[in-house]
Tab-separated table of C-alpha atoms in Angstrom:
chain	number	residue	atom	x	y	z
A	1	MET	CA	0.000	0.000	0.000
A	2	ARG	CA	1.640	3.190	-1.123
A	3	PHE	CA	0.608	6.574	0.149
A	4	PRO	CA	2.421	9.272	-1.915
A	5	LEU	CA	4.004	12.184	-0.127
A	6	ILE	CA	3.822	15.888	-0.955
A	7	CYS	CA	7.325	17.340	-0.818
A	8	TYR	CA	7.664	20.877	0.492
A	9	THR	CA	10.702	23.074	-0.149
A	10	SER	CA	11.800	26.193	1.674
A	11	THR	CA	10.877	28.448	-1.235
A	12	SER	CA	7.770	26.954	-2.760
A	13	PHE	CA	5.350	24.086	-2.424
A	14	CYS	CA	4.223	21.802	-5.171
A	15	VAL	CA	0.443	21.726	-4.879
A	16	LEU	CA	-0.950	18.659	-6.635
A	17	GLY	CA	-3.961	19.015	-8.881
A	18	VAL	CA	-5.070	21.977	-10.913
A	19	ILE	CA	-2.839	24.686	-9.504
A	20	GLY	CA	0.556	23.121	-10.202
A	21	CYS	CA	3.791	24.440	-8.716
A	22	THR	CA	3.370	28.036	-7.634
A	23	ALA	CA	5.239	30.538	-5.497
A	24	LEU	CA	1.927	31.542	-3.896
A	25	ALA	CA	1.877	28.481	-1.629
A	26	PRO	CA	2.948	29.198	1.971
A	27	GLU	CA	6.571	28.490	2.732
A	28	SER	CA	7.523	25.769	5.189
A	29	ARG	CA	7.412	26.785	8.843
A	30	PHE	CA	8.744	23.593	10.411
A	31	GLU	CA	11.668	25.574	11.787
A	32	ASP	CA	9.259	27.229	14.259
A	33	ILE	CA	8.575	23.919	16.006
A	34	ASP	CA	10.411	23.582	19.300
A	35	ALA	CA	8.936	20.125	20.049
A	36	LEU	CA	11.389	18.173	17.899
A	37	PRO	CA	14.087	16.415	19.961
A	38	ALA	CA	17.667	17.381	19.358
A	39	GLU	CA	18.797	13.784	18.916
A	40	ARG	CA	17.534	10.767	17.008
A	41	TRP	CA	16.447	7.562	18.604
A	42	ALA	CA	19.547	6.056	17.011
A	43	ALA	CA	21.433	6.063	13.723
A	44	SER	CA	21.874	3.064	11.469
A	45	LYS	CA	22.447	2.198	7.823
A	46	MET	CA	18.933	0.780	7.676
A	47	SER	CA	17.301	4.038	8.719
A	48	LYS	CA	19.409	6.017	6.262
A	49	SER	CA	18.875	3.723	3.270
A	50	GLY	CA	15.281	4.736	2.666
A	51	VAL	CA	11.744	4.386	3.926
A	52	ASP	CA	9.357	1.541	3.105
A	53	HIS	CA	5.919	2.913	2.311
A	54	ASN	CA	4.396	-0.511	1.511
A	55	TRP	CA	3.823	-1.441	5.122
A	56	VAL	CA	0.599	-3.381	4.511
A	57	LYS	CA	2.429	-5.733	2.174
A	58	ARG	CA	4.929	-6.436	4.940
A	59	PHE	CA	2.346	-8.644	6.627
A	60	GLY	CA	2.765	-11.067	3.724
A	61	ASP	CA	-0.983	-11.509	3.156
A	62	ARG	CA	-2.122	-10.894	-0.418
A	63	GLU	CA	-5.803	-11.026	0.464
A	64	LEU	CA	-5.305	-8.390	3.159
A	65	THR	CA	-3.425	-6.168	0.702
A	66	ARG	CA	-6.260	-6.581	-1.820
A	67	LEU	CA	-8.930	-5.709	0.741
A	68	VAL	CA	-7.038	-2.613	1.882
A	69	GLN	CA	-6.756	-1.403	-1.708
A	70	LEU	CA	-10.446	-2.151	-2.276
A	71	GLY	CA	-11.419	-0.172	0.803
A	72	VAL	CA	-9.215	2.808	-0.047
A	73	ASP	CA	-10.608	2.888	-3.591
A	74	SER	CA	-14.313	2.485	-2.928
A	75	ALA	CA	-15.260	2.882	0.754
A	76	PRO	CA	-17.831	5.676	1.314
A	77	SER	CA	-15.588	7.327	3.911
A	78	MET	CA	-12.906	7.721	1.245
A	79	ARG	CA	-15.373	9.274	-1.173
A	80	VAL	CA	-16.294	11.815	1.504
A	81	ALA	CA	-12.613	12.683	2.060
A	82	ARG	CA	-11.932	12.994	-1.672
A	83	GLU	CA	-14.895	15.346	-2.144
A	84	ARG	CA	-13.549	17.569	0.624
A	85	VAL	CA	-10.301	17.856	-1.307
A	86	ALA	CA	-12.242	18.633	-4.491
A	87	GLN	CA	-14.135	21.414	-2.712
A	88	SER	CA	-10.912	22.825	-1.279
A	89	ARG	CA	-9.403	22.814	-4.768
A	90	GLN	CA	-12.289	24.975	-5.980
A	91	ASP	CA	-11.712	27.349	-3.053
A	92	VAL	CA	-8.247	27.941	-4.534
A	93	ASN	CA	-9.805	28.816	-7.893
A	94	ILE	CA	-12.303	31.141	-6.206
A	95	ALA	CA	-9.546	32.904	-4.274
A	96	GLY	CA	-7.512	33.353	-7.439
A	97	ALA	CA	-10.412	34.939	-9.311
A	98	SER	CA	-10.139	38.168	-7.294
A	99	LEU	CA	-6.627	38.712	-8.657
A	100	LYS	CA	-7.874	38.879	-12.239
A	101	PRO	CA	-10.033	41.444	-14.057
A	102	SER	CA	-13.733	40.701	-14.270
A	103	ALA	CA	-15.905	41.459	-17.294
A	104	ASP	CA	-19.598	41.196	-18.076
A	105	ILE	CA	-21.986	41.997	-20.899
A	106	SER	CA	-25.419	43.445	-20.331
A	107	MET	CA	-28.308	44.570	-22.499
A	108	GLY	CA	-31.411	46.458	-21.363
A	109	VAL	CA	-34.651	47.745	-22.840
A	110	ARG	CA	-36.783	50.326	-21.023
A	111	ARG	CA	-39.934	52.239	-21.982
A	112	ASN	CA	-41.063	55.111	-19.720
A	113	LYS	CA	-44.293	57.075	-19.676
A	114	VAL	CA	-44.693	60.334	-17.739
A	115	ASN	CA	-48.069	62.070	-17.216
A	116	PHE	CA	-48.328	65.884	-16.813
A	117	ILE	CA	-51.466	67.317	-15.193
A	118	GLY	CA	-52.106	71.014	-14.625
A	119	GLY	CA	-50.053	74.027	-15.573
A	120	SER	CA	-49.562	75.091	-19.147
A	121	PHE	CA	-49.342	71.494	-20.469
A	122	ASP	CA	-51.585	68.526	-19.921
A	123	GLY	CA	-50.782	65.166	-21.395
A	124	SER	CA	-48.026	62.607	-21.298
A	125	THR	CA	-44.739	61.738	-22.906
A	126	VAL	CA	-43.263	58.297	-23.724
A	127	THR	CA	-39.531	57.651	-24.009
A	128	ASN	CA	-37.538	54.589	-24.966
A	129	ASN	CA	-34.102	53.710	-23.660
A	130	ASN	CA	-32.227	50.751	-25.154
A	131	ASN	CA	-28.631	50.068	-24.138
A	132	SER	CA	-25.884	47.516	-24.285
A	133	SER	CA	-22.581	47.567	-22.444
A	134	PHE	CA	-19.381	45.652	-21.943
A	135	ASP	CA	-17.982	46.387	-18.478
A	136	VAL	CA	-14.525	45.576	-17.156
A	137	SER	CA	-13.304	46.094	-13.592
A	138	TRP	CA	-10.061	45.270	-11.858
A	139	GLU	CA	-8.685	45.872	-8.401
A	140	PRO	CA	-4.892	45.638	-8.637
A	141	ASP	CA	-3.251	43.852	-5.704
A	142	ILE	CA	-0.791	46.636	-4.951
A	143	TRP	CA	0.059	45.571	-1.388
A	144	GLY	CA	-0.183	41.811	-1.899
A	145	SER	CA	-3.178	41.208	0.374
A	146	LYS	CA	-5.045	39.153	-2.214
A	147	ARG	CA	-1.961	37.103	-2.996
A	148	ALA	CA	-1.597	36.426	0.719
A	149	ALA	CA	-5.256	35.388	0.895
A	150	LYS	CA	-4.865	32.987	-2.018
A	151	SER	CA	-1.680	31.632	-0.482
A	152	ALA	CA	-3.610	30.889	2.717
A	153	VAL	CA	-6.297	29.063	0.753
A	154	ILE	CA	-3.612	27.021	-0.991
A	155	GLY	CA	-2.247	26.093	2.421
A	156	GLU	CA	-5.709	24.909	3.444
A	157	PHE	CA	-5.933	22.897	0.233
A	158	GLN	CA	-2.610	21.255	0.996
A	159	ALA	CA	-3.859	20.485	4.507
A	160	GLN	CA	-6.947	18.831	3.006
A	161	GLN	CA	-4.703	16.720	0.780
A	162	GLN	CA	-2.804	15.563	3.845
A	163	GLU	CA	-6.034	14.800	5.670
A	164	LEU	CA	-7.048	12.628	2.720
A	165	ARG	CA	-3.776	10.741	3.146
A	166	ALA	CA	-4.473	10.464	6.865
A	167	ALA	CA	-7.941	9.072	6.139
A	168	LYS	CA	-6.430	6.503	3.769
A	169	ALA	CA	-3.839	5.456	6.327
A	170	LEU	CA	-6.435	5.226	9.104
A	171	LEU	CA	-8.798	3.168	6.957
A	172	ALA	CA	-5.947	0.861	5.942
A	173	ALA	CA	-5.031	0.432	9.611
A	174	ASN	CA	-8.631	-0.278	10.629
A	175	ILE	CA	-9.048	-2.837	7.842
A	176	CYS	CA	-5.841	-4.550	8.958
A	177	LYS	CA	-7.040	-4.618	12.554
A	178	ALA	CA	-10.454	-5.964	11.547
A	179	TRP	CA	-8.745	-8.634	9.437
A	180	PHE	CA	-6.551	-9.689	12.360
A	181	SER	CA	-9.542	-9.637	14.717
A	182	LEU	CA	-11.405	-11.950	12.348
A	183	ALA	CA	-8.383	-14.255	12.196
A	184	GLU	CA	-8.198	-14.355	15.984
A	185	ALA	CA	-11.962	-14.979	16.256
A	186	ARG	CA	-11.722	-17.930	13.889
A	187	GLU	CA	-8.678	-19.267	15.735
A	188	GLN	CA	-10.536	-18.942	19.042
A	189	GLU	CA	-13.456	-20.815	17.487
A	190	ASN	CA	-11.119	-23.630	16.409
A	191	LEU	CA	-9.589	-23.729	19.900
A	192	ALA	CA	-13.071	-23.908	21.429
A	193	ASN	CA	-13.840	-26.872	19.168
A	194	LYS	CA	-10.629	-28.586	20.254
A	195	ALA	CA	-11.377	-27.818	23.905
A	196	LEU	CA	-14.802	-29.422	23.549
A	197	THR	CA	-13.204	-32.528	22.034
A	198	ILE	CA	-10.580	-32.744	24.795
A	199	ARG	CA	-13.189	-32.395	27.536
A	200	LYS	CA	-15.386	-35.020	25.937
A	201	GLU	CA	-12.427	-37.397	25.918
A	202	SER	CA	-11.742	-36.654	29.590
A	203	ALA	CA	-15.406	-37.181	30.487
A	204	ALA	CA	-15.400	-40.499	28.622
A	205	ALA	CA	-12.340	-41.679	30.578
A	206	ILE	CA	-13.963	-40.662	33.864
A	207	GLU	CA	-17.208	-42.387	32.880
A	208	ARG	CA	-15.396	-45.602	32.084
A	209	ARG	CA	-13.863	-45.652	35.534
A	210	PHE	CA	-17.186	-44.754	37.090
A	211	LYS	CA	-18.904	-47.638	35.344
A	212	ARG	CA	-16.240	-50.031	36.579
A	213	ASP	CA	-17.374	-48.887	40.016
A	214	LEU	CA	-13.894	-48.107	41.203
A	215	GLN	CA	-14.077	-46.895	44.769
A	216	THR	CA	-11.612	-44.092	44.230
A	217	GLU	CA	-11.846	-40.338	43.867
A	218	GLY	CA	-11.441	-40.673	40.114
A	219	GLY	CA	-14.428	-42.907	39.869
A	220	SER	CA	-16.836	-40.894	41.965
A	221	ALA	CA	-20.098	-39.508	40.583
A	222	SER	CA	-19.023	-35.977	41.492
A	223	SER	CA	-15.999	-36.263	39.207
A	224	LEU	CA	-18.247	-37.343	36.339
A	225	ARG	CA	-20.617	-34.414	36.950
A	226	LEU	CA	-17.649	-32.053	37.034
A	227	ALA	CA	-16.430	-33.330	33.664
A	228	GLN	CA	-19.941	-33.000	32.211
A	229	THR	CA	-20.113	-29.440	33.523
A	230	ASP	CA	-16.882	-28.663	31.645
A	231	ILE	CA	-18.453	-30.038	28.461
A	232	ALA	CA	-21.510	-27.793	28.837
A	233	THR	CA	-19.228	-24.815	29.492
A	234	SER	CA	-17.196	-25.637	26.375
A	235	LYS	CA	-20.370	-25.704	24.272
A	236	ALA	CA	-21.335	-22.259	25.582
A	237	THR	CA	-17.839	-20.956	24.845
A	238	LEU	CA	-18.015	-22.371	21.318
A	239	SER	CA	-21.324	-20.550	20.725
A	240	GLN	CA	-19.744	-17.351	21.984
A	241	ARG	CA	-16.735	-17.763	19.668
A	242	SER	CA	-18.957	-18.448	16.667
A	243	GLY	CA	-20.883	-15.254	17.382
A	244	GLU	CA	-17.620	-13.313	17.610
A	245	VAL	CA	-16.601	-14.640	14.194
A	246	GLU	CA	-19.821	-13.315	12.630
A	247	ALA	CA	-19.428	-9.954	14.359
A	248	ALA	CA	-15.807	-9.650	13.143
A	249	ARG	CA	-16.892	-10.450	9.585
A	250	ARG	CA	-19.567	-7.776	9.639
A	251	GLN	CA	-17.179	-5.189	11.055
A	252	LEU	CA	-14.719	-5.846	8.243
A	253	GLU	CA	-17.451	-5.674	5.603
A	254	ILE	CA	-18.669	-2.326	6.962
A	255	LEU	CA	-15.144	-0.882	6.711
A	256	LEU	CA	-14.971	-2.049	3.098
A	257	GLY	CA	-18.287	-0.363	2.329
A	258	HIS	CA	-20.052	-3.689	1.783
A	259	TYR	CA	-23.386	-4.869	3.125
A	260	PRO	CA	-22.669	-6.547	6.499
A	261	ALA	CA	-23.756	-10.068	5.520
A	262	ALA	CA	-20.968	-11.876	7.455
A	263	LYS	CA	-19.840	-13.651	4.284
A	264	LEU	CA	-16.105	-12.876	4.339
A	265	LYS	CA	-14.205	-15.947	5.468
A	266	GLY	CA	-10.893	-14.458	6.509
A	267	ARG	CA	-7.924	-16.452	7.727
A	268	SER	CA	-8.380	-19.394	10.076
A	269	VAL	CA	-5.218	-18.561	12.047
A	270	MET	CA	-3.358	-15.408	12.939
A	271	PRO	CA	-0.646	-14.556	10.391
A	272	ALA	CA	2.924	-14.365	11.570
A	273	ILE	CA	4.086	-10.852	12.410
A	274	GLY	CA	7.580	-9.996	11.224
A	275	ALA	CA	10.537	-9.009	13.308
A	276	SER	CA	10.272	-6.115	15.696
A	277	ALA	CA	11.079	-2.572	14.610
A	278	PRO	CA	14.783	-2.227	13.826
A	279	VAL	CA	17.009	-0.087	15.988
A	280	GLY	CA	17.710	3.221	14.288
A	281	LEU	CA	14.333	4.766	13.544
A	282	PRO	CA	15.132	8.463	13.018
A	283	SER	CA	12.798	11.109	14.364
A	284	GLU	CA	12.573	12.592	10.865
A	285	LEU	CA	10.311	9.687	9.909
A	286	LEU	CA	7.515	11.378	11.806
A	287	LEU	CA	7.621	14.301	9.375
A	288	ARG	CA	5.927	11.931	6.910
A	289	ARG	CA	2.850	11.772	9.122
A	290	PRO	CA	-0.075	13.423	7.321
A	291	ASP	CA	-1.533	14.879	10.513
A	292	ILE	CA	1.767	16.690	11.210
A	293	LEU	CA	1.988	17.903	7.619
A	294	ALA	CA	-1.637	19.076	7.728
A	295	ALA	CA	-1.051	20.952	10.990
A	296	GLU	CA	2.075	22.599	9.524
A	297	ARG	CA	0.139	23.661	6.416
A	298	ARG	CA	-2.585	25.244	8.534
A	299	TYR	CA	0.010	27.046	10.618
A	300	ALA	CA	1.623	28.348	7.428
A	301	ALA	CA	-1.803	29.410	6.132
A	302	THR	CA	-2.554	31.426	9.282
A	303	GLY	CA	0.732	33.249	8.783
A	304	ARG	CA	-0.424	34.355	5.359
A	305	ARG	CA	-3.773	35.413	6.843
A	306	VAL	CA	-1.880	37.626	9.247
A	307	GLU	CA	-0.080	39.242	6.299
A	308	GLU	CA	-3.414	39.700	4.528
A	309	GLY	CA	-4.855	41.489	7.554
A	310	LYS	CA	-1.913	43.892	7.817
A	311	TRP	CA	-2.852	45.453	4.488
A	312	ALA	CA	-6.545	45.894	5.367
A	313	ALA	CA	-5.882	49.422	6.702
A	314	TYR	CA	-4.099	50.488	3.502
A	315	PRO	CA	-5.927	52.150	0.606
A	316	SER	CA	-7.287	50.018	-2.219
A	317	PHE	CA	-7.785	51.031	-5.834
A	318	SER	CA	-10.138	49.807	-8.525
A	319	LEU	CA	-10.175	50.471	-12.263
A	320	THR	CA	-13.362	50.330	-14.309
A	321	ALA	CA	-14.039	50.631	-18.015
A	322	SER	CA	-17.267	50.405	-19.941
A	323	ALA	CA	-18.201	50.543	-23.620
A	324	GLY	CA	-21.604	50.118	-25.260
A	325	THR	CA	-24.536	51.836	-26.916
A	326	SER	CA	-27.548	53.850	-25.822
A	327	THR	CA	-30.438	54.586	-28.189
A	328	GLU	CA	-34.177	55.111	-28.296
A	329	GLU	CA	-34.554	52.658	-31.192
A	330	LEU	CA	-34.126	48.966	-30.393
A	331	ARG	CA	-32.794	48.272	-33.867
A	332	ASN	CA	-29.820	50.509	-33.169
A	333	ILE	CA	-28.772	48.816	-29.919
A	334	LEU	CA	-25.773	47.203	-31.633
A	335	ASN	CA	-24.985	50.187	-33.839
A	336	SER	CA	-21.613	51.679	-32.930
A	337	SER	CA	-22.801	55.095	-34.091
A	338	PHE	CA	-24.732	55.260	-30.807
A	339	GLY	CA	-21.764	54.196	-28.756
A	340	VAL	CA	-20.900	55.392	-25.257
A	341	TRP	CA	-17.879	54.629	-23.099
A	342	SER	CA	-16.418	55.480	-19.728
A	343	LEU	CA	-13.231	55.015	-17.693
A	344	GLY	CA	-12.979	55.278	-13.946
A	345	LEU	CA	-10.515	55.075	-11.090
A	346	LYS	CA	-11.678	54.628	-7.501
A	347	ALA	CA	-9.612	54.815	-4.346
A	348	PHE	CA	-10.882	53.534	-0.998
A	349	GLN	CA	-9.282	54.270	2.364
A	350	PRO	CA	-10.879	53.119	5.638
A	351	VAL	CA	-10.831	55.905	8.212
A	352	LEU	CA	-13.196	55.031	11.058
A	353	THR	CA	-14.147	51.374	11.458
A	354	GLY	CA	-15.084	51.230	15.137
A	355	GLY	CA	-12.020	49.126	15.913
A	356	GLN	CA	-13.046	46.371	13.492
A	357	VAL	CA	-9.797	46.333	11.523
A	358	LYS	CA	-7.635	46.164	14.645
A	359	ALA	CA	-9.844	43.480	16.200
A	360	GLU	CA	-9.644	41.404	13.035
A	361	GLN	CA	-5.855	41.637	13.049
A	362	LEU	CA	-5.639	40.635	16.716
A	363	LYS	CA	-7.900	37.701	15.957
A	364	ARG	CA	-5.622	36.596	13.094
A	365	ASP	CA	-2.577	36.877	15.358
A	366	SER	CA	-4.315	34.688	17.923
A	367	SER	CA	-5.230	32.136	15.254
A	368	GLU	CA	-1.581	31.947	14.201
A	369	ARG	CA	-0.435	31.303	17.771
A	370	GLN	CA	-3.155	28.701	18.164
A	371	ALA	CA	-2.093	26.931	14.959
A	372	LEU	CA	1.531	26.851	16.148
A	373	ALA	CA	0.488	25.367	19.494
A	374	GLN	CA	-1.632	22.797	17.670
A	375	LEU	CA	1.317	21.867	15.454
A	376	GLN	CA	3.623	21.476	18.438
A	377	ASN	CA	1.014	19.406	20.255
A	378	THR	CA	0.589	17.166	17.195
A	379	VAL	CA	4.339	16.559	17.003
A	380	ILE	CA	4.619	15.753	20.711
A	381	LYS	CA	1.628	13.426	20.467
A	382	ALA	CA	3.236	11.686	17.474
A	383	PHE	CA	6.442	11.023	19.415
A	384	GLY	CA	4.381	9.695	22.299
A	385	GLU	CA	2.493	7.304	20.027
A	386	VAL	CA	5.713	5.972	18.505
A	387	GLU	CA	7.469	5.505	21.825
A	388	SER	CA	4.394	3.824	23.346
A	389	ALA	CA	3.995	1.495	20.373
A	390	LEU	CA	7.662	0.482	20.525
A	391	ALA	CA	7.549	-0.133	24.274
A	392	ASN	CA	4.232	-2.001	24.184
A	393	GLU	CA	5.400	-4.344	21.448
A	394	LYS	CA	8.637	-5.075	23.306
A	395	TRP	CA	6.805	-6.174	26.454
A	396	LEU	CA	4.124	-7.986	24.498
A	397	VAL	CA	6.749	-10.083	22.711
A	398	ARG	CA	8.106	-11.135	26.101
A	399	ARG	CA	4.618	-12.047	27.317
A	400	ILE	CA	3.984	-14.184	24.245
A	401	LYS	CA	7.288	-16.007	24.786
A	402	ASP	CA	6.446	-16.691	28.425
A	403	TYR	CA	2.955	-17.899	27.543
A	404	ASN	CA	4.374	-20.211	24.854
A	405	ASP	CA	6.632	-21.729	27.499
A	406	ALA	CA	3.668	-22.078	29.860
A	407	HIS	CA	1.566	-23.700	27.122
A	408	ARG	CA	4.256	-26.249	26.417
A	409	LEU	CA	4.492	-27.118	30.107
A	410	ALA	CA	0.694	-27.274	30.470
A	411	LYS	CA	0.464	-29.607	27.481
A	412	ASP	CA	3.090	-31.910	29.002
A	413	ALA	CA	1.342	-31.758	32.384
A	414	TYR	CA	-1.997	-32.675	30.858
A	415	GLN	CA	-0.442	-35.569	28.941
A	416	ALA	CA	1.208	-36.913	32.097
A	417	ALA	CA	-1.934	-36.439	34.223
A	418	SER	CA	-4.054	-38.237	31.622
A	419	GLU	CA	-1.670	-41.178	31.512
A	420	ASP	CA	-1.534	-41.350	35.333
A	421	TYR	CA	-5.306	-41.273	35.532
A	422	ALA	CA	-5.661	-43.988	32.909
A	423	ARG	CA	-3.282	-46.212	34.904
A	424	GLY	CA	-5.217	-45.481	38.075
A	425	THR	CA	-2.334	-43.715	39.787
A	426	GLY	CA	-3.512	-40.150	39.259
A	427	ASP	CA	-6.497	-38.178	40.495
A	428	VAL	CA	-9.140	-36.606	38.326
A	429	LEU	CA	-8.769	-33.061	39.689
A	430	THR	CA	-5.120	-32.900	38.651
A	431	MET	CA	-6.052	-34.054	35.158
A	432	LEU	CA	-8.929	-31.581	34.816
A	433	ASN	CA	-6.831	-28.723	36.195
A	434	ALA	CA	-4.018	-29.442	33.716
A	435	GLN	CA	-6.582	-29.721	30.922
A	436	ASN	CA	-8.175	-26.356	31.715
A	437	ARG	CA	-4.818	-24.624	31.986
A	438	ARG	CA	-3.786	-25.936	28.582
A	439	ILE	CA	-7.027	-24.678	27.014
A	440	ASP	CA	-6.961	-21.269	28.727
A	441	ILE	CA	-3.306	-20.593	27.887
A	442	ALA	CA	-3.858	-21.487	24.205
A	443	SER	CA	-6.734	-18.982	24.079
A	444	GLN	CA	-4.614	-16.336	25.777
A	445	ILE	CA	-1.785	-16.834	23.263
A	446	ALA	CA	-4.201	-16.286	20.352
A	447	LEU	CA	-5.390	-13.073	22.011
A	448	LEU	CA	-1.840	-11.815	22.589
A	449	ARG	CA	-0.832	-12.543	18.991
A	450	ARG	CA	-3.768	-10.490	17.779
A	451	LEU	CA	-2.821	-7.666	20.146
A	452	ARG	CA	0.718	-7.730	18.796
A	453	ALA	CA	-0.594	-7.480	15.237
A	454	HIS	CA	-2.733	-4.496	16.257
A	455	MET	CA	0.253	-2.855	17.940
A	456	ARG	CA	2.333	-3.335	14.808
A	457	VAL	CA	-0.387	-1.580	12.830
A	458	ASP	CA	-0.412	1.226	15.418
A	459	LEU	CA	3.356	1.576	15.047
A	460	HIS	CA	3.120	1.919	11.270
A	461	LEU	CA	0.310	4.425	11.703
A	462	ALA	CA	2.350	6.375	14.264
A	463	LEU	CA	5.370	6.446	11.940
A	464	GLY	CA	3.317	7.500	8.938
A	465	GLY	CA	4.473	4.402	7.027
A	466	GLY	CA	6.978	1.591	7.210
A	467	PHE	CA	10.353	1.476	8.912
A	468	TYR	CA	12.349	-0.759	6.579
A	469	GLY	CA	15.180	0.467	4.398
A	470	ALA	CA	14.742	0.834	0.667
A	471	LYS	CA	17.227	-1.978	-0.004
A	472	GLN	CA	14.962	-4.404	1.831
A	473	LYS	CA	11.916	-3.775	-0.294
């Protein structure tokens, strides 16, 4: 899954879409962030060799990769995000229109009648007035306020583009998590089936001893009822797991924009998660995160709004020109012999505004400070998410290892207890206890493996992509 980046330079920004590369885009203001740490996590050849953006493919599951692409292409949430970008693109066009001259053509026909009563003349007079005109007006951007306004709108457009990327990444992450949850649900269902089989075998062994009327603890009626209780509990657990499988299927289908019919099969076991994150993830990787880029673009846009407001107190000028005809006869409305024209220059200077201009400027200054604080907060939050994801995965890997060791021991204990019970040298409670531990630990391992997969997805989301070097792609 590849999510393309928008590269910003210190002098201009390449705005994708209809506006192309333009100097009107706000310049980068990342240097104003004081939340970036002075040192990297570490330095390594792997971190310097390039960044892997195909993180979904790193799970090695072609069906998952296909579903993620399907969701990103057609999910309703993605259509909503794309339309927001389309609307923001048109805002750029609207803002740019004020920089250009405007022209319009008009034609009018009027017939007037005036009545005169009293005095030396009684009666009425009728006049006709037919006119056509071609009017042009232009307000030159002498101080650059309109260019600053358009630049701010471009910054907002760039922020919307980044939010589209963020929506794609979030949807991809949610689809991955739903896929892993479905895999875990199916694995838990299989484990519940196996647990039911194991407990039926144990109950059968206890029943055989009970029927032989052995006067031992293992052959007591209470032991048989206990084993039968475990069977009933296993059946209830199996029903619960089957319901969880259906719920996981519907959740995945909803994310894909499909009708939730619980038809997707998914994997029957959790896929293997690759090696842990390599040492040497540089902090610069976080600058790929679309939420950070969007926050930076909005901060840059507020800076241009501040510049726009500074020129509001300066005089503005407008040029107008008009050419057309004016005649009493409609047939002469397009006859140049009846032509009229005009040229005009207008200057406007605000004098008394009741403090509105100053208040607007103070408001823009506050918005700029707010945008900077939001950017810094986003960066700090991003570092926190990365550090938490790295730490959580490290401890989770240790837990899985310990549980695997416990499962192996529980399996051996159950095997030995079963053999002792069959020979008549063991007691039923030891066998049932070992059996339940084996079943519970296996279920816990499936849960932890799913949690690790979710944490790996969270790490990729926190990093804004993959963490492998380009040579490893």
